[in-house]
Short mmCIF file of C-alpha atoms in Angstrom, two decimals:
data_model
loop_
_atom_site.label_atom_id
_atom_site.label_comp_id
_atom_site.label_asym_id
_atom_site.label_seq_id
_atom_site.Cartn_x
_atom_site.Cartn_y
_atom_site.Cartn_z
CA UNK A 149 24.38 -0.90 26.38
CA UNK A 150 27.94 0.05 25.25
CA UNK A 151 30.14 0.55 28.15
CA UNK A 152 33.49 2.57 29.12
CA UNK A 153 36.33 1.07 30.62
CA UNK A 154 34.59 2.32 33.86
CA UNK A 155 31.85 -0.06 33.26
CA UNK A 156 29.29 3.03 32.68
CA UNK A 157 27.03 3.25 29.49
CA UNK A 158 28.50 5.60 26.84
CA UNK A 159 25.52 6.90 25.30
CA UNK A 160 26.06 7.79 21.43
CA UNK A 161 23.97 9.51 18.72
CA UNK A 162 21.30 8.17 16.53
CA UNK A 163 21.27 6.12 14.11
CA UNK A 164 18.31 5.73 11.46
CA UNK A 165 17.07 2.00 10.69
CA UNK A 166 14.22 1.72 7.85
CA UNK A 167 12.32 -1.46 7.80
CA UNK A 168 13.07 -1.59 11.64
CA UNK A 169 10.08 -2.96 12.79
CA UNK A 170 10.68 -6.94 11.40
CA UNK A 171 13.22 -9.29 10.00
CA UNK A 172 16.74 -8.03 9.43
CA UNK A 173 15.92 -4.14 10.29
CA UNK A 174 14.37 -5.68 13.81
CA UNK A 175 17.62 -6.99 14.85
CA UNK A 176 19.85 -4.09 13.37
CA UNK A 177 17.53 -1.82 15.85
CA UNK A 178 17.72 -4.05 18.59
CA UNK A 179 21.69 -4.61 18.15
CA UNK A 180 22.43 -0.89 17.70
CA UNK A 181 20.56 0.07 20.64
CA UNK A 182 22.43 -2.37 22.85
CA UNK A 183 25.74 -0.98 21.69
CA UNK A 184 24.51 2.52 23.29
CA UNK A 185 22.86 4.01 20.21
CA UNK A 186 19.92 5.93 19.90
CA UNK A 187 17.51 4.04 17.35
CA UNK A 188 14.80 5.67 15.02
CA UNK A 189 12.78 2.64 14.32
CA UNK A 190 11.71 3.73 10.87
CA UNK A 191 8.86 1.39 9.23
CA UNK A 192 5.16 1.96 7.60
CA UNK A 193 4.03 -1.71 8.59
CA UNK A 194 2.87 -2.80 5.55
CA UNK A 195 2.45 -6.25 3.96
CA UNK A 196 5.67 -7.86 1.71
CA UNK A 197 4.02 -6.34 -1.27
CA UNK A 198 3.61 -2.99 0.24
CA UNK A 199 -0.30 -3.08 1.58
CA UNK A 200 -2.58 -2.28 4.41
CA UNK A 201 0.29 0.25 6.40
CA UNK A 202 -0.17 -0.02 10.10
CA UNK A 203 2.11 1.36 13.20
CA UNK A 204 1.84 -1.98 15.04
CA UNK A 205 5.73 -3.14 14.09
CA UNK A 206 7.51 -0.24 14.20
CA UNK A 207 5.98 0.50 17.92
CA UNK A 208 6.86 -3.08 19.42
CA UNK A 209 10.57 -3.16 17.93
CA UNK A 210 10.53 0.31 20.19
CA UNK A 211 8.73 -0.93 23.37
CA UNK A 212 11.28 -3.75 23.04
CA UNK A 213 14.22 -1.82 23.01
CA UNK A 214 13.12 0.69 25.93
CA UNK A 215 12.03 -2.55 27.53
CA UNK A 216 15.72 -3.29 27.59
CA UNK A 217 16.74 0.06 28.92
CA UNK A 218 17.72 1.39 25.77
CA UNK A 219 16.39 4.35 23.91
CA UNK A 220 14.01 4.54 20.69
CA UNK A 221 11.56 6.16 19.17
CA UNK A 222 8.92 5.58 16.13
CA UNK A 223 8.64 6.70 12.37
CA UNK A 224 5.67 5.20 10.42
CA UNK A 225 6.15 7.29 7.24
CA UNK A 226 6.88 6.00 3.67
CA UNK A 227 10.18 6.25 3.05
CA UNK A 228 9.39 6.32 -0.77
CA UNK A 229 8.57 10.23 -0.23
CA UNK A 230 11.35 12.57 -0.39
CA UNK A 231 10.08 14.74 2.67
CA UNK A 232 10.12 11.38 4.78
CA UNK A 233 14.10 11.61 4.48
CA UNK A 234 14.33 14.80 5.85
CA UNK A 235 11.72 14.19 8.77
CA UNK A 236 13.89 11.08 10.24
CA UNK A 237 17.35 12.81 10.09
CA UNK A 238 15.81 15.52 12.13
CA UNK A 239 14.04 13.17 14.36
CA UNK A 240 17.24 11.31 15.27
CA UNK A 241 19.25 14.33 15.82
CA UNK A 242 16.26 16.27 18.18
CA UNK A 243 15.76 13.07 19.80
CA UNK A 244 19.84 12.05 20.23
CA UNK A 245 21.78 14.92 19.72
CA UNK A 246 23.23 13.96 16.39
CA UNK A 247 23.12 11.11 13.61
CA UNK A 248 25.81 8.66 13.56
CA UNK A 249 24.63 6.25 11.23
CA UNK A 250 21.65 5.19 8.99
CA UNK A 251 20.90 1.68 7.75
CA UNK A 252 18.08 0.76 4.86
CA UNK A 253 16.58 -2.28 5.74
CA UNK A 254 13.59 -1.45 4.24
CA UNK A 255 11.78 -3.53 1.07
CA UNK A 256 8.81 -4.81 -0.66
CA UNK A 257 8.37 -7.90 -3.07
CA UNK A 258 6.33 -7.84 -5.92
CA UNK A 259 7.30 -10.95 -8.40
CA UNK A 260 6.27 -11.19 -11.92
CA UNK A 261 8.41 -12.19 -15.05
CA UNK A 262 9.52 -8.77 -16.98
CA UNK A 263 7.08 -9.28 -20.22
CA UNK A 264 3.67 -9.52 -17.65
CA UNK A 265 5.60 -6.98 -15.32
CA UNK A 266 2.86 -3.41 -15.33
CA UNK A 267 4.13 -0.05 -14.90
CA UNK A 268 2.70 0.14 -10.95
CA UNK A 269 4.09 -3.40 -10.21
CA UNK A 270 7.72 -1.35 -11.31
CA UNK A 271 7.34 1.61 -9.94
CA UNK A 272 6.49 0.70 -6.93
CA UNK A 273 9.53 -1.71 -6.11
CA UNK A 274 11.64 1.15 -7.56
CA UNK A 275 9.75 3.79 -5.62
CA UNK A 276 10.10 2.06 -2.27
CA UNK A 277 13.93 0.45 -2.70
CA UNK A 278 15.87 2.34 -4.85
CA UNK A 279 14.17 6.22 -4.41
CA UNK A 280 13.75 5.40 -0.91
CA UNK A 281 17.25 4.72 -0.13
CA UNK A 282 18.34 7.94 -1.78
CA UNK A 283 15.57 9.56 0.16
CA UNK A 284 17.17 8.69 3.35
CA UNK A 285 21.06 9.07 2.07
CA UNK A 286 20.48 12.49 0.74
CA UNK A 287 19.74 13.88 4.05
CA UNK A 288 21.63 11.68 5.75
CA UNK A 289 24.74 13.10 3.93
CA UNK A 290 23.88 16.43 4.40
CA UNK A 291 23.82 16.00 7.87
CA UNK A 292 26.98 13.95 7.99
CA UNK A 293 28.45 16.17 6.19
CA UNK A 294 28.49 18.86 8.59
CA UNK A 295 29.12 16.68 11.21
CA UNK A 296 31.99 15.50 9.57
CA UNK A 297 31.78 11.88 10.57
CA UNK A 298 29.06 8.92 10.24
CA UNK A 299 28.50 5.75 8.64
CA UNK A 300 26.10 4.52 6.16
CA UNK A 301 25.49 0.79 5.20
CA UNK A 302 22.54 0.03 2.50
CA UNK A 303 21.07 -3.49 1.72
CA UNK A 304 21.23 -4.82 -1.95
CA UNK A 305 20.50 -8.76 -2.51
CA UNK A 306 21.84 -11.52 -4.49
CA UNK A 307 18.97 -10.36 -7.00
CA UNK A 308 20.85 -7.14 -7.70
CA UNK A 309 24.35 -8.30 -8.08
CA UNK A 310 23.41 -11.50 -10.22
CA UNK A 311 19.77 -11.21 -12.03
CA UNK A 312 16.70 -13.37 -10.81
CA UNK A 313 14.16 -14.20 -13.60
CA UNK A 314 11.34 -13.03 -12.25
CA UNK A 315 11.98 -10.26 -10.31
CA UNK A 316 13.43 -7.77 -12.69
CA UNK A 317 11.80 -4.53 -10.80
CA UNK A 318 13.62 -5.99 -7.43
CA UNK A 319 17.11 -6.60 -8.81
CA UNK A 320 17.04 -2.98 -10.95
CA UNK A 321 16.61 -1.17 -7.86
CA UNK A 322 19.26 -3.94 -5.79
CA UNK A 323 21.51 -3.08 -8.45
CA UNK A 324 20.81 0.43 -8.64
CA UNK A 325 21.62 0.36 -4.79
CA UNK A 326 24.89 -0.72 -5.29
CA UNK A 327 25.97 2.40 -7.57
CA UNK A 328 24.18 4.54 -5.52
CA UNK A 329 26.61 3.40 -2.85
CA UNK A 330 29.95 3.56 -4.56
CA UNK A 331 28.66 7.46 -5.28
CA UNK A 332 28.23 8.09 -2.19
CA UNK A 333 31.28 6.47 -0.76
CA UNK A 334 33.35 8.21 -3.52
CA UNK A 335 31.30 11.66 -2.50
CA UNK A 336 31.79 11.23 1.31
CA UNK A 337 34.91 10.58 2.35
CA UNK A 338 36.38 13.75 2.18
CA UNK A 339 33.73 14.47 5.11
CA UNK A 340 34.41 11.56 7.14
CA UNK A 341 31.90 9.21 6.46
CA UNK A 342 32.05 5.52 5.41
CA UNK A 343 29.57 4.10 3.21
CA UNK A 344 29.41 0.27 2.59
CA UNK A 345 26.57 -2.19 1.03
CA UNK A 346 25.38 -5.62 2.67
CA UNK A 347 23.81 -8.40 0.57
CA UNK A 348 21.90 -10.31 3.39
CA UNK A 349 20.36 -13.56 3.45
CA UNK A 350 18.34 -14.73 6.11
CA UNK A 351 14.73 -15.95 6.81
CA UNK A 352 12.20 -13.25 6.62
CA UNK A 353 9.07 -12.86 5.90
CA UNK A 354 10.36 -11.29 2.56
CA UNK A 355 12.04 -14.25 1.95
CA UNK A 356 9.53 -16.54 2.53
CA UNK A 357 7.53 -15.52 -0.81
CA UNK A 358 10.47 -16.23 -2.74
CA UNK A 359 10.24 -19.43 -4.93
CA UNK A 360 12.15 -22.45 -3.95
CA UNK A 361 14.08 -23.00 -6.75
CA UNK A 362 15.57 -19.18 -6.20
CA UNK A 363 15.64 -19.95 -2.38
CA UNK A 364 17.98 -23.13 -3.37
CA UNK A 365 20.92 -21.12 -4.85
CA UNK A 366 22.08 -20.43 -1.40
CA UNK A 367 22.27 -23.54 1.31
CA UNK A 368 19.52 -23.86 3.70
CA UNK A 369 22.29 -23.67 6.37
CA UNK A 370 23.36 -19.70 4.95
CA UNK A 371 19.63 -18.46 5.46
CA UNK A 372 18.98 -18.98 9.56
CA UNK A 373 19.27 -15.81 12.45
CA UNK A 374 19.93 -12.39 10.80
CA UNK A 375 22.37 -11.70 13.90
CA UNK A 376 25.13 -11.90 11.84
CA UNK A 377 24.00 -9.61 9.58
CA UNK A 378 23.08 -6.86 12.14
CA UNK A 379 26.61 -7.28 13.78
CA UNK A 380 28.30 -6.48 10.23
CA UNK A 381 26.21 -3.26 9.83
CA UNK A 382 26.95 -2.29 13.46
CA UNK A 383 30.78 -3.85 12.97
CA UNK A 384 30.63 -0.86 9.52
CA UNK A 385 29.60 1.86 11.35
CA UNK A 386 31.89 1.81 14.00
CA UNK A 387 34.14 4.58 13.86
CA UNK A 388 37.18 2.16 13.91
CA UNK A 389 36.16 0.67 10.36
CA UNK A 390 36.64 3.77 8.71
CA UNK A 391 38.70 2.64 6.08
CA UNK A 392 36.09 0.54 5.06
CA UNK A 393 34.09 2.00 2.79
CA UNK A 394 32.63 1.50 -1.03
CA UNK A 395 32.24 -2.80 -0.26
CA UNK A 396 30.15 -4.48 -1.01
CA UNK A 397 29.73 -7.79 1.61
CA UNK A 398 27.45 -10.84 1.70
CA UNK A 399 26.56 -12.11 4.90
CA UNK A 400 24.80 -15.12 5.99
CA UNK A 401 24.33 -16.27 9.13
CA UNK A 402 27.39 -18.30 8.88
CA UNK A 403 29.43 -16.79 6.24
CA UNK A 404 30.75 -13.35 5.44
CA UNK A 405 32.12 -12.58 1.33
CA UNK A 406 33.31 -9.44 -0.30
CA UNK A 407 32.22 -8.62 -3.49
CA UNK A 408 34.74 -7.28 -6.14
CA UNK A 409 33.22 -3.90 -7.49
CA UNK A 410 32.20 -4.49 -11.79
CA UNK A 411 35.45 -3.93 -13.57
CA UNK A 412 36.73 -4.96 -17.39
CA UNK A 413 37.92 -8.48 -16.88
CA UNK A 414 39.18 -8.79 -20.54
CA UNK A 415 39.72 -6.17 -23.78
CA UNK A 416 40.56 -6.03 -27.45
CA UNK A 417 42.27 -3.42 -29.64
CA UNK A 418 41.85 -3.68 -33.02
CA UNK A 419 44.64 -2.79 -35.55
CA UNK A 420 42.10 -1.34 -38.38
CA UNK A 421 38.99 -0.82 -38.23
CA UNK A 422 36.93 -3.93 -38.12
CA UNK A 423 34.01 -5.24 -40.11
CA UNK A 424 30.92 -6.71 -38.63
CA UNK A 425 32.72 -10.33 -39.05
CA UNK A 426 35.49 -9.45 -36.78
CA UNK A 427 33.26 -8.03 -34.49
CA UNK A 428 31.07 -10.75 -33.81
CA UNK A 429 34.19 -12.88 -33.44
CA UNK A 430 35.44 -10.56 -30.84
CA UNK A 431 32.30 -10.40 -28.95
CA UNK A 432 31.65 -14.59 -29.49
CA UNK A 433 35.43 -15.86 -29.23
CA UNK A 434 37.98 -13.22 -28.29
CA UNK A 435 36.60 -11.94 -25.14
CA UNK A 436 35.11 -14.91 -24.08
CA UNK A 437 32.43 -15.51 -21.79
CA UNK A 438 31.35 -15.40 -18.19
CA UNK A 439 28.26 -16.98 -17.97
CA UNK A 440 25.75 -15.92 -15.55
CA UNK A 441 26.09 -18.05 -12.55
CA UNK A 442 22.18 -18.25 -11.84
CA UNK A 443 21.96 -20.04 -15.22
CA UNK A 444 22.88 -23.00 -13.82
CA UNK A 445 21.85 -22.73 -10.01
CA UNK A 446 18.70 -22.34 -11.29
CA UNK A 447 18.61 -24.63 -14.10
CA UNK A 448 17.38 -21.96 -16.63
CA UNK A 449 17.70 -22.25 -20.26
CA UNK A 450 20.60 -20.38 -22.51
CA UNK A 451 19.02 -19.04 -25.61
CA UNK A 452 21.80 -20.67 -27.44
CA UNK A 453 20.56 -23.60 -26.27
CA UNK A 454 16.74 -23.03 -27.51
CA UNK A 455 18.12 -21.33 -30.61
CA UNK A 456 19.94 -25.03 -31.04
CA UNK A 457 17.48 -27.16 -29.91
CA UNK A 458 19.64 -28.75 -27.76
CA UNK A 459 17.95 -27.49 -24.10
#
């Protein structure tokens, strides 16, 4: 538990962790609760692709953390429902007197390459991630809002900020996670509230049904304990680190990276207007180009290359 410089436990409010009940959400809930915070341990229980819900894992992250003498309580609804938002913001502040901060751990995987990818296989990773978290932010915010302080951190991956080949419903809603926190962090700070975005990588059961060529683009040695990762979200919402908001941060076990937010890197004016020649110079030559990184980490194929015959 937190203590005071009299060695007491300074109880705080709650704070709202979805996809508590394994992996990286576990340990945010179990390191937020041993800082003195009140933990709704939000999580349906179902399988990495989103089956067979079940209150098992939500419940033992709980027992755990009353186990250790702090205080939690138990949310098994599907965070993909808008009314699910509004039921654990009022849970946390009934049960804790008020909502400091709310963390989206939650996810499902469902892998196929875009042109075999069918309309449930996409909306359902979009439904759960990307709706989801704005389920949980827009009442969150509300709330905060009145408060006038609080902290939210979301979870994007390496999928959303650089592509992954066959996981195109995944890294939309990553992505779409990262603009939905800038928004919000540009929305929120007049009210006192920071919002930031973590890009974990650990060893979860999420991870584990990754491929291994896309589990090689980060060392072995960067996806270990998730403690890290849960110390950075705690580390965000402490009411010191105001000033830290809109970031976007990768954290591995070992290593911690800030992200620079999408900007122009170069531009062209043209004198007259241009004909299709000097735009396809501009767009081939003039501007250059910044190749996707995960071209060659993952030792995939540039169409100029097919086009060429020269892969």
């Amino acid at each position: 538990m937190a203590e005071t410089s009299g060695g007491l436990a300074a109880p705080r409010g709650g704070v709202i962790v979805t996809g508590g009940g394994g992996g990286i959400g576990a340990e945010v809930a179990r390191r937020f609760a041993s800082a003195g915070y009140g933990v709704v341990v939000s999580d349906r229980g179902v399988t990495v692709a989103g089956d067979d819900p079940a209150p098992d894992a939500a419940n033992l992250v709980t027992e755990q953390i009353r186990d250790a003498g702090g205080r939690a309580v138990a949310h098994h609804g599907s965070v993909s429902e808008f009314a699910v938002g509004e039921e654990l913001v009022e849970l946390a502040t009934s049960e804790f007197g008020r909502l400091d901060g709310l963390v989206t751990c939650h996810g499902i995987l469902r892998e196929r390459m875009i042109f075999n990818m069918s309309e449930e296989e996409w909306d359902s990773v979009i439904d759960v991630h990307l709706k989801g978290t704005f389920n949980c932010v827009r009442f969150a915010t509300a709330r905060m809002r009145t408060q006038r302080a609080g902290s939210i951190v979301t979870m994007t991956s390496a999928s959303g900020l650089e592509g992954s080949p066959a996981q195109a419903n995944y890294a939309a809603a990553k992505a779409g996670i990262v603009g939905l926190t800038a928004s919000t962090a540009l929305a929120m700070g007049r009210y006192g509230v920071n919002v930031n975005c973590i890009s974990p990588a650990a060893n979860t059961r999420m991870t584990a049904r990754i491929s291994a060529r896309t589990t090689n683009t980060r060392p072995a040695a960067e996806r270990g304990n998730p403690g890290l990762i849960a110390d950075v979200a705690l580390a965000l919402s402490d009411p010191r680190a105001r000033e830290v908001t809109g970031q976007v941060l990768t954290v591995t076990e070992q290593r911690l990276a800030r992200w620079v937010p999408t900007h122009e890197q170069e531009n062209i004016t043209f004198d007259a207007e241009p004909g299709l020649d000097d735009v396809v110079d501009a767009v081939r030559n003039r501007l250059g180009v910044a190749p996707l990184r995960r071209f060659a980490a993952l030792g995939l194929d540039l169409p100029a290359a097919v086009a060429n015959g020269t892969n």
